[in-house]
Amino acid sequence: MTTTRWIPGCLALFAFACGGGSDDGSLYTDDGALTLGDGIDSASTMDSTSTMDSGGTKLDSMVETTGMATAGDGGEAKGCKAIDFLFVIDNSGSMGDNQQNLINSFPGFIQKIQETIAEVDSYHIMVVDTDEYWNDCTIECNFFPFLCQFDGVDGCGGAPTVCDETLGGGVNFPLGEDASNKYCGLTGGQRYITPQEPFNLLPEKFTCIASVGTDGDSSEQAMAAMTQAVGPALNGPGGCNTGFLRDDAVLVITVITDEEDNASPGTPEGWYQNIVAQKAGDGSGVVVLGLINDTDAVNPICPVESGDPLKIRTFIDMFPNKIRGSVCEQNYAPFFEQAV
């Protein structure tokens, strides 16, 4: 079965696939205005009073064609059937406000998806953080173990499973300062949310897994965590993320970090090839959203001393379907609302 038609339909989720998005896929134009393609404009900042009205095609009106059919040959039309959401969230010390912004914007985002994508059969939602540690208490546990007690959870007792200390393993028991500090108990037992989760619990469950805390390693490896999260070692039988990535699903990657990522091995080109390889060599089957430092913007929001995420930005811009926004925005909701 080919997937050449349904993937572009689903990519309208992010206001780019079927409408004329900007050439570079960035939220920023030369004059600092925010754009997401034809018919979408706002001020250069997305505060709670900003409005962005998309004139593009919405996800619920897009179609897929299954089998060997091609455009115009009468193939069977269906809606987007499956979406795999991967959130790569920086858990270093400076990320507390950014994580809260994501959590605050999520309930409306997932509700819009449920309301708009009436024919979607399945979604997976997984969070990974940017280091391989369950906590960063090595020194404290040796000398001051009382400093590693988080909401009644003993951070010196060892990780619950090897997956909790595996870079790219789905998060289901965040521990540390500003973290959930509890087992999230996802329905089905996977390390990602599935439609088995009662809809009314989605905000609560996402809040739990997305509150990765701020005790992570300061040498963030966002790109390494991303590539390993969808790689065969972790997605195959017995892997930490078994079954997360599916051949027939659009992969939507959201990277949220306020650092440049100089710690991940490899290059943007290599990361791109790695991700595309997991989608049978078809980069159009991937949507990449980046909430990163806006050092390339004419009117940046982030402080002038912010690191330039050149490699992450280069990676994002390699995909035909991508959006970049500022991690320093106070409200991420408008960024995600363009999805539907």
mmCIF file of C-alpha atoms in Angstrom:
data_model
loop_
_atom_site.group_PDB
_atom_site.id
_atom_site.type_symbol
_atom_site.label_atom_id
_atom_site.label_comp_id
_atom_site.label_asym_id
_atom_site.label_seq_id
_atom_site.Cartn_x
_atom_site.Cartn_y
_atom_site.Cartn_z
ATOM 1 C CA MET A 1 0.000 0.000 0.000
ATOM 2 C CA THR A 2 1.245 3.464 -0.786
ATOM 3 C CA THR A 3 0.777 6.519 1.408
ATOM 4 C CA THR A 4 1.551 9.243 -1.078
ATOM 5 C CA ARG A 5 -1.775 11.052 -0.738
ATOM 6 C CA TRP A 6 -2.885 10.701 2.862
ATOM 7 C CA ILE A 7 0.282 12.120 4.355
ATOM 8 C CA PRO A 8 -0.009 15.539 2.646
ATOM 9 C CA GLY A 9 -3.617 15.633 3.810
ATOM 10 C CA CYS A 10 -2.633 15.170 7.412
ATOM 11 C CA LEU A 11 0.081 17.769 7.144
ATOM 12 C CA ALA A 12 -2.588 20.443 6.886
ATOM 13 C CA LEU A 13 -2.622 19.830 10.626
ATOM 14 C CA PHE A 14 0.147 22.369 10.741
ATOM 15 C CA ALA A 15 -1.120 24.774 8.098
ATOM 16 C CA PHE A 16 1.617 24.019 5.613
ATOM 17 C CA ALA A 17 0.944 20.896 3.620
ATOM 18 C CA CYS A 18 -1.572 21.959 1.067
ATOM 19 C CA GLY A 19 -1.514 25.604 1.134
ATOM 20 C CA GLY A 20 1.534 27.749 0.272
ATOM 21 C CA GLY A 21 3.533 27.941 3.381
ATOM 22 C CA SER A 22 6.456 30.326 3.528
ATOM 23 C CA ASP A 23 9.569 29.169 1.747
ATOM 24 C CA ASP A 24 11.661 28.660 4.846
ATOM 25 C CA GLY A 25 8.929 27.329 7.089
ATOM 26 C CA SER A 26 9.797 29.855 9.769
ATOM 27 C CA LEU A 27 7.320 31.811 11.813
ATOM 28 C CA TYR A 28 9.335 34.944 11.140
ATOM 29 C CA THR A 29 9.416 37.200 8.103
ATOM 30 C CA ASP A 30 11.942 39.896 7.278
ATOM 31 C CA ASP A 31 9.862 42.499 9.084
ATOM 32 C CA GLY A 32 9.395 40.346 12.166
ATOM 33 C CA ALA A 33 5.755 39.498 11.483
ATOM 34 C CA LEU A 34 4.554 36.052 12.323
ATOM 35 C CA THR A 35 3.383 34.003 9.348
ATOM 36 C CA LEU A 36 2.284 30.462 8.736
ATOM 37 C CA GLY A 37 1.594 30.555 5.040
ATOM 38 C CA ASP A 38 -0.972 32.308 2.868
ATOM 39 C CA GLY A 39 -3.777 33.893 4.825
ATOM 40 C CA ILE A 40 -2.135 33.556 8.233
ATOM 41 C CA ASP A 41 -0.721 36.588 9.949
ATOM 42 C CA SER A 42 -0.285 38.032 13.385
ATOM 43 C CA ALA A 43 1.873 40.399 15.315
ATOM 44 C CA SER A 44 5.464 39.414 15.924
ATOM 45 C CA THR A 45 4.578 38.033 19.329
ATOM 46 C CA MET A 46 1.891 35.515 20.191
ATOM 47 C CA ASP A 47 0.382 36.825 23.395
ATOM 48 C CA SER A 48 -3.043 35.996 24.688
ATOM 49 C CA THR A 49 -4.639 38.812 22.706
ATOM 50 C CA SER A 50 -3.091 37.880 19.368
ATOM 51 C CA THR A 51 -5.337 36.462 16.675
ATOM 52 C CA MET A 52 -4.314 34.257 13.792
ATOM 53 C CA ASP A 53 -6.951 33.344 11.250
ATOM 54 C CA SER A 54 -5.905 30.607 8.869
ATOM 55 C CA GLY A 55 -7.294 30.828 5.389
ATOM 56 C CA GLY A 56 -5.774 27.478 4.495
ATOM 57 C CA THR A 57 -7.401 24.065 4.299
ATOM 58 C CA LYS A 58 -8.192 22.480 7.626
ATOM 59 C CA LEU A 59 -7.368 18.913 8.517
ATOM 60 C CA ASP A 60 -10.945 17.695 8.537
ATOM 61 C CA SER A 61 -11.371 18.560 4.861
ATOM 62 C CA MET A 62 -8.212 16.838 3.679
ATOM 63 C CA VAL A 63 -8.300 13.349 2.197
ATOM 64 C CA GLU A 64 -6.110 10.333 1.795
ATOM 65 C CA THR A 65 -5.930 7.910 -1.081
ATOM 66 C CA THR A 66 -5.145 4.313 -0.280
ATOM 67 C CA GLY A 67 -3.855 1.470 -2.393
ATOM 68 C CA MET A 68 -1.917 2.253 -5.540
ATOM 69 C CA ALA A 69 -4.224 5.071 -6.548
ATOM 70 C CA THR A 70 -2.794 8.448 -7.451
ATOM 71 C CA ALA A 71 -4.302 11.900 -7.627
ATOM 72 C CA GLY A 72 -7.274 12.013 -9.965
ATOM 73 C CA ASP A 73 -7.584 8.293 -10.647
ATOM 74 C CA GLY A 74 -10.531 7.643 -8.394
ATOM 75 C CA GLY A 75 -8.737 6.297 -5.352
ATOM 76 C CA GLU A 76 -10.645 5.759 -2.159
ATOM 77 C CA ALA A 77 -10.856 8.959 -0.113
ATOM 78 C CA LYS A 78 -10.451 8.745 3.633
ATOM 79 C CA GLY A 79 -9.456 11.013 6.470
ATOM 80 C CA CYS A 80 -6.150 10.934 8.301
ATOM 81 C CA LYS A 81 -6.090 7.654 10.128
ATOM 82 C CA ALA A 82 -3.120 7.692 12.493
ATOM 83 C CA ILE A 83 -0.763 10.266 13.982
ATOM 84 C CA ASP A 84 2.271 9.640 16.178
ATOM 85 C CA PHE A 85 3.170 12.670 18.309
ATOM 86 C CA LEU A 86 6.696 12.814 19.731
ATOM 87 C CA PHE A 87 7.511 15.642 22.144
ATOM 88 C CA VAL A 88 11.213 16.178 22.849
ATOM 89 C CA ILE A 89 11.322 18.355 25.969
ATOM 90 C CA ASP A 90 14.477 19.868 27.411
ATOM 91 C CA ASN A 91 14.672 19.021 31.125
ATOM 92 C CA SER A 92 17.590 21.280 32.026
ATOM 93 C CA GLY A 93 17.513 23.898 34.752
ATOM 94 C CA SER A 94 16.226 26.792 32.643
ATOM 95 C CA MET A 95 13.140 25.075 31.255
ATOM 96 C CA GLY A 96 10.515 25.320 34.003
ATOM 97 C CA ASP A 97 8.434 28.102 32.444
ATOM 98 C CA ASN A 98 8.673 26.568 28.980
ATOM 99 C CA GLN A 99 7.363 23.220 30.181
ATOM 100 C CA GLN A 100 4.456 24.927 31.905
ATOM 101 C CA ASN A 101 3.626 26.830 28.713
ATOM 102 C CA LEU A 102 3.448 23.533 26.836
ATOM 103 C CA ILE A 103 1.264 21.930 29.477
ATOM 104 C CA ASN A 104 -1.091 24.917 29.551
ATOM 105 C CA SER A 105 -1.568 24.812 25.785
ATOM 106 C CA PHE A 106 -2.048 21.056 25.466
ATOM 107 C CA PRO A 107 -5.687 20.572 26.585
ATOM 108 C CA GLY A 108 -7.048 22.876 23.904
ATOM 109 C CA PHE A 109 -4.703 21.364 21.327
ATOM 110 C CA ILE A 110 -5.747 17.757 21.881
ATOM 111 C CA GLN A 111 -9.423 18.733 22.130
ATOM 112 C CA LYS A 112 -9.242 20.458 18.751
ATOM 113 C CA ILE A 113 -7.631 17.375 17.268
ATOM 114 C CA GLN A 114 -10.432 15.203 18.636
ATOM 115 C CA GLU A 115 -13.111 17.588 17.376
ATOM 116 C CA THR A 116 -11.602 18.246 13.974
ATOM 117 C CA ILE A 117 -10.149 14.911 12.922
ATOM 118 C CA ALA A 118 -13.425 13.071 13.145
ATOM 119 C CA GLU A 119 -12.126 10.089 11.188
ATOM 120 C CA VAL A 120 -8.821 9.601 12.952
ATOM 121 C CA ASP A 121 -8.504 6.045 14.188
ATOM 122 C CA SER A 122 -5.481 6.286 16.401
ATOM 123 C CA TYR A 123 -2.918 8.570 17.953
ATOM 124 C CA HIS A 124 0.179 7.941 20.007
ATOM 125 C CA ILE A 125 1.604 10.676 22.238
ATOM 126 C CA MET A 126 5.062 10.205 23.721
ATOM 127 C CA VAL A 127 7.416 12.501 25.620
ATOM 128 C CA VAL A 128 11.174 12.094 25.865
ATOM 129 C CA ASP A 129 13.575 14.323 27.749
ATOM 130 C CA THR A 130 17.083 15.343 26.777
ATOM 131 C CA ASP A 131 19.330 13.231 28.988
ATOM 132 C CA GLU A 132 19.739 9.605 30.001
ATOM 133 C CA TYR A 133 19.350 10.068 33.735
ATOM 134 C CA TRP A 134 16.309 9.419 35.874
ATOM 135 C CA ASN A 135 17.568 12.131 38.164
ATOM 136 C CA ASP A 136 20.763 14.106 38.605
ATOM 137 C CA CYS A 137 21.388 13.241 42.242
ATOM 138 C CA THR A 138 24.637 11.305 42.056
ATOM 139 C CA ILE A 139 26.595 13.617 44.331
ATOM 140 C CA GLU A 140 23.675 14.381 46.628
ATOM 141 C CA CYS A 141 22.859 10.712 47.171
ATOM 142 C CA ASN A 142 26.417 10.041 48.299
ATOM 143 C CA PHE A 143 26.566 12.876 50.803
ATOM 144 C CA PHE A 144 23.163 14.552 51.282
ATOM 145 C CA PRO A 145 20.473 12.029 50.334
ATOM 146 C CA PHE A 146 17.746 14.151 51.925
ATOM 147 C CA LEU A 147 18.208 16.566 49.020
ATOM 148 C CA CYS A 148 16.878 13.907 46.662
ATOM 149 C CA GLN A 149 13.447 13.407 48.196
ATOM 150 C CA PHE A 150 10.812 14.652 45.749
ATOM 151 C CA ASP A 151 7.195 14.674 46.899
ATOM 152 C CA GLY A 152 7.806 11.529 48.904
ATOM 153 C CA VAL A 153 9.747 9.771 46.141
ATOM 154 C CA ASP A 154 13.279 8.700 47.030
ATOM 155 C CA GLY A 155 15.529 9.752 44.178
ATOM 156 C CA CYS A 156 18.371 7.684 45.605
ATOM 157 C CA GLY A 157 16.523 4.398 45.338
ATOM 158 C CA GLY A 158 17.488 3.756 41.733
ATOM 159 C CA ALA A 159 15.497 4.067 38.541
ATOM 160 C CA PRO A 160 12.320 1.952 38.320
ATOM 161 C CA THR A 161 13.419 0.392 35.005
ATOM 162 C CA VAL A 162 16.331 0.569 32.601
ATOM 163 C CA CYS A 163 14.102 2.563 30.245
ATOM 164 C CA ASP A 164 13.974 5.390 32.770
ATOM 165 C CA GLU A 165 17.721 5.773 32.255
ATOM 166 C CA THR A 166 17.712 5.285 28.490
ATOM 167 C CA LEU A 167 18.104 8.321 26.242
ATOM 168 C CA GLY A 168 15.035 8.403 24.018
ATOM 169 C CA GLY A 169 12.944 6.175 26.248
ATOM 170 C CA GLY A 170 9.398 7.415 26.690
ATOM 171 C CA VAL A 171 8.857 9.237 29.978
ATOM 172 C CA ASN A 172 6.266 7.826 32.380
ATOM 173 C CA PHE A 173 7.816 8.592 35.793
ATOM 174 C CA PRO A 174 9.441 12.048 35.773
ATOM 175 C CA LEU A 175 11.527 12.776 38.856
ATOM 176 C CA GLY A 176 13.237 15.888 40.154
ATOM 177 C CA GLU A 177 12.707 19.579 40.723
ATOM 178 C CA ASP A 178 9.550 20.823 38.944
ATOM 179 C CA ALA A 179 8.759 17.273 37.773
ATOM 180 C CA SER A 180 5.611 15.202 38.299
ATOM 181 C CA ASN A 181 7.465 12.977 40.772
ATOM 182 C CA LYS A 182 5.045 10.116 40.344
ATOM 183 C CA TYR A 183 4.311 7.171 38.101
ATOM 184 C CA CYS A 184 1.932 8.421 35.426
ATOM 185 C CA GLY A 185 0.087 5.121 35.008
ATOM 186 C CA LEU A 186 -0.723 5.315 31.301
ATOM 187 C CA THR A 187 -3.572 3.041 30.293
ATOM 188 C CA GLY A 188 -2.273 0.040 28.388
ATOM 189 C CA GLY A 189 1.102 0.026 30.108
ATOM 190 C CA GLN A 190 3.092 1.592 27.266
ATOM 191 C CA ARG A 191 5.410 4.548 27.716
ATOM 192 C CA TYR A 192 3.129 6.656 25.525
ATOM 193 C CA ILE A 193 -0.516 7.698 25.462
ATOM 194 C CA THR A 194 -2.895 5.801 23.177
ATOM 195 C CA PRO A 195 -6.650 6.012 22.460
ATOM 196 C CA GLN A 196 -7.090 3.536 25.308
ATOM 197 C CA GLU A 197 -6.656 6.531 27.606
ATOM 198 C CA PRO A 198 -10.048 7.989 28.575
ATOM 199 C CA PHE A 199 -10.420 11.291 26.773
ATOM 200 C CA ASN A 200 -11.213 13.183 29.954
ATOM 201 C CA LEU A 201 -7.869 12.051 31.399
ATOM 202 C CA LEU A 202 -5.718 13.161 28.461
ATOM 203 C CA PRO A 203 -4.784 16.578 29.909
ATOM 204 C CA GLU A 204 -3.906 14.996 33.260
ATOM 205 C CA LYS A 205 -1.825 12.224 31.701
ATOM 206 C CA PHE A 206 -0.012 14.544 29.325
ATOM 207 C CA THR A 207 0.715 16.951 32.162
ATOM 208 C CA CYS A 208 2.234 14.062 34.086
ATOM 209 C CA ILE A 209 4.578 12.850 31.354
ATOM 210 C CA ALA A 210 5.416 16.337 30.055
ATOM 211 C CA SER A 211 6.438 17.659 33.482
ATOM 212 C CA VAL A 212 9.945 16.299 33.023
ATOM 213 C CA GLY A 213 11.429 18.711 35.534
ATOM 214 C CA THR A 214 14.500 20.887 35.563
ATOM 215 C CA ASP A 215 17.143 18.650 37.147
ATOM 216 C CA GLY A 216 18.394 17.249 33.864
ATOM 217 C CA ASP A 217 21.915 17.268 32.514
ATOM 218 C CA SER A 218 22.968 20.713 31.316
ATOM 219 C CA SER A 219 24.544 19.066 28.266
ATOM 220 C CA GLU A 220 21.213 18.551 26.548
ATOM 221 C CA GLN A 221 20.939 15.980 23.760
ATOM 222 C CA ALA A 222 17.610 16.837 22.185
ATOM 223 C CA MET A 223 18.509 15.538 18.742
ATOM 224 C CA ALA A 224 20.020 12.305 20.025
ATOM 225 C CA ALA A 225 16.957 11.681 22.190
ATOM 226 C CA MET A 226 14.719 12.293 19.186
ATOM 227 C CA THR A 227 16.510 9.944 16.811
ATOM 228 C CA GLN A 228 16.812 7.181 19.385
ATOM 229 C CA ALA A 229 13.161 7.519 20.394
ATOM 230 C CA VAL A 230 11.986 6.470 16.930
ATOM 231 C CA GLY A 231 14.906 4.181 16.097
ATOM 232 C CA PRO A 232 14.541 0.416 15.683
ATOM 233 C CA ALA A 233 16.330 -0.431 18.930
ATOM 234 C CA LEU A 234 13.710 1.269 21.104
ATOM 235 C CA ASN A 235 10.695 0.677 18.831
ATOM 236 C CA GLY A 236 11.329 -2.971 18.127
ATOM 237 C CA PRO A 237 10.098 -5.927 20.186
ATOM 238 C CA GLY A 238 11.232 -5.599 23.772
ATOM 239 C CA GLY A 239 12.293 -1.974 23.317
ATOM 240 C CA CYS A 240 11.300 0.837 25.639
ATOM 241 C CA ASN A 241 8.984 2.383 23.033
ATOM 242 C CA THR A 242 7.736 -0.777 21.344
ATOM 243 C CA GLY A 243 4.961 -0.012 18.882
ATOM 244 C CA PHE A 244 5.105 3.767 19.146
ATOM 245 C CA LEU A 245 6.171 4.478 15.562
ATOM 246 C CA ARG A 246 3.855 3.067 12.914
ATOM 247 C CA ASP A 247 4.354 2.767 9.184
ATOM 248 C CA ASP A 248 0.882 4.090 8.385
ATOM 249 C CA ALA A 249 0.975 7.108 10.707
ATOM 250 C CA VAL A 250 2.125 10.671 10.230
ATOM 251 C CA LEU A 251 5.016 11.374 12.598
ATOM 252 C CA VAL A 252 4.736 14.768 14.283
ATOM 253 C CA ILE A 253 7.883 15.784 16.171
ATOM 254 C CA THR A 254 7.839 18.761 18.522
ATOM 255 C CA VAL A 255 11.200 19.901 19.885
ATOM 256 C CA ILE A 256 11.148 22.304 22.831
ATOM 257 C CA THR A 257 14.502 23.569 24.063
ATOM 258 C CA ASP A 258 16.205 26.815 24.979
ATOM 259 C CA GLU A 259 19.694 25.564 24.142
ATOM 260 C CA GLU A 260 21.677 25.011 20.964
ATOM 261 C CA ASP A 261 22.402 21.262 21.452
ATOM 262 C CA ASN A 262 26.120 20.887 21.017
ATOM 263 C CA ALA A 263 26.105 17.549 22.843
ATOM 264 C CA SER A 264 24.202 15.301 20.434
ATOM 265 C CA PRO A 265 26.535 13.336 18.176
ATOM 266 C CA GLY A 266 26.153 13.678 14.442
ATOM 267 C CA THR A 267 25.051 16.442 12.095
ATOM 268 C CA PRO A 268 21.715 17.932 11.024
ATOM 269 C CA GLU A 269 21.993 15.992 7.768
ATOM 270 C CA GLY A 270 22.550 12.756 9.658
ATOM 271 C CA TRP A 271 19.641 13.403 12.022
ATOM 272 C CA TYR A 272 17.407 14.148 9.055
ATOM 273 C CA GLN A 273 18.431 10.961 7.268
ATOM 274 C CA ASN A 274 17.894 8.975 10.439
ATOM 275 C CA ILE A 275 14.331 10.233 10.874
ATOM 276 C CA VAL A 276 13.428 9.860 7.203
ATOM 277 C CA ALA A 277 14.788 6.322 7.188
ATOM 278 C CA GLN A 278 12.214 5.388 9.814
ATOM 279 C CA LYS A 279 9.479 6.559 7.409
ATOM 280 C CA ALA A 280 10.618 4.445 4.462
ATOM 281 C CA GLY A 281 12.710 7.290 3.063
ATOM 282 C CA ASP A 282 9.743 9.653 2.700
ATOM 283 C CA GLY A 283 10.331 12.957 4.495
ATOM 284 C CA SER A 284 6.819 14.116 3.605
ATOM 285 C CA GLY A 285 5.551 11.661 6.199
ATOM 286 C CA VAL A 286 7.022 13.815 8.956
ATOM 287 C CA VAL A 287 5.986 17.163 10.427
ATOM 288 C CA VAL A 288 8.538 18.932 12.612
ATOM 289 C CA LEU A 289 7.634 21.699 15.034
ATOM 290 C CA GLY A 290 10.406 23.581 16.769
ATOM 291 C CA LEU A 291 10.002 25.847 19.762
ATOM 292 C CA ILE A 292 13.593 27.032 20.000
ATOM 293 C CA ASN A 293 15.633 30.169 20.590
ATOM 294 C CA ASP A 294 14.695 32.774 17.982
ATOM 295 C CA THR A 295 18.184 34.171 17.439
ATOM 296 C CA ASP A 296 17.564 34.294 13.670
ATOM 297 C CA ALA A 297 14.479 36.511 13.996
ATOM 298 C CA VAL A 298 14.621 40.188 13.079
ATOM 299 C CA ASN A 299 12.790 41.014 16.312
ATOM 300 C CA PRO A 300 13.740 38.187 18.676
ATOM 301 C CA ILE A 301 11.902 37.581 21.911
ATOM 302 C CA CYS A 302 14.634 35.555 23.584
ATOM 303 C CA PRO A 303 17.415 37.374 25.469
ATOM 304 C CA VAL A 304 20.359 38.526 23.385
ATOM 305 C CA GLU A 305 22.654 36.121 25.223
ATOM 306 C CA SER A 306 20.608 33.093 24.155
ATOM 307 C CA GLY A 307 22.542 30.386 22.368
ATOM 308 C CA ASP A 308 22.016 30.066 18.635
ATOM 309 C CA PRO A 309 20.365 26.685 17.885
ATOM 310 C CA LEU A 310 21.852 26.616 14.393
ATOM 311 C CA LYS A 311 22.059 22.841 14.107
ATOM 312 C CA ILE A 312 18.526 22.279 15.354
ATOM 313 C CA ARG A 313 17.212 25.010 13.066
ATOM 314 C CA THR A 314 19.069 23.487 10.112
ATOM 315 C CA PHE A 315 17.564 20.084 10.886
ATOM 316 C CA ILE A 316 14.032 21.460 11.097
ATOM 317 C CA ASP A 317 14.344 23.401 7.861
ATOM 318 C CA MET A 318 15.302 20.266 5.916
ATOM 319 C CA PHE A 319 11.743 18.991 6.153
ATOM 320 C CA PRO A 320 9.139 20.177 3.646
ATOM 321 C CA ASN A 321 6.573 20.378 6.438
ATOM 322 C CA LYS A 322 7.769 22.301 9.448
ATOM 323 C CA ILE A 323 7.072 25.280 11.679
ATOM 324 C CA ARG A 324 9.480 27.151 13.930
ATOM 325 C CA GLY A 325 8.427 29.332 16.826
ATOM 326 C CA SER A 326 10.096 31.043 19.742
ATOM 327 C CA VAL A 327 10.540 29.012 22.900
ATOM 328 C CA CYS A 328 10.511 32.336 24.742
ATOM 329 C CA GLU A 329 6.857 33.045 23.925
ATOM 330 C CA GLN A 330 4.645 33.365 26.978
ATOM 331 C CA ASN A 331 1.839 31.434 25.289
ATOM 332 C CA TYR A 332 2.283 28.462 22.970
ATOM 333 C CA ALA A 333 -1.421 28.007 22.277
ATOM 334 C CA PRO A 334 -1.494 30.060 19.022
ATOM 335 C CA PHE A 335 1.462 28.035 17.748
ATOM 336 C CA PHE A 336 -0.377 24.755 18.236
ATOM 337 C CA GLU A 337 -3.799 26.063 17.264
ATOM 338 C CA GLN A 338 -2.611 26.447 13.677
ATOM 339 C CA ALA A 339 -2.644 22.666 13.544
ATOM 340 C CA VAL A 340 -6.372 22.499 13.154
#
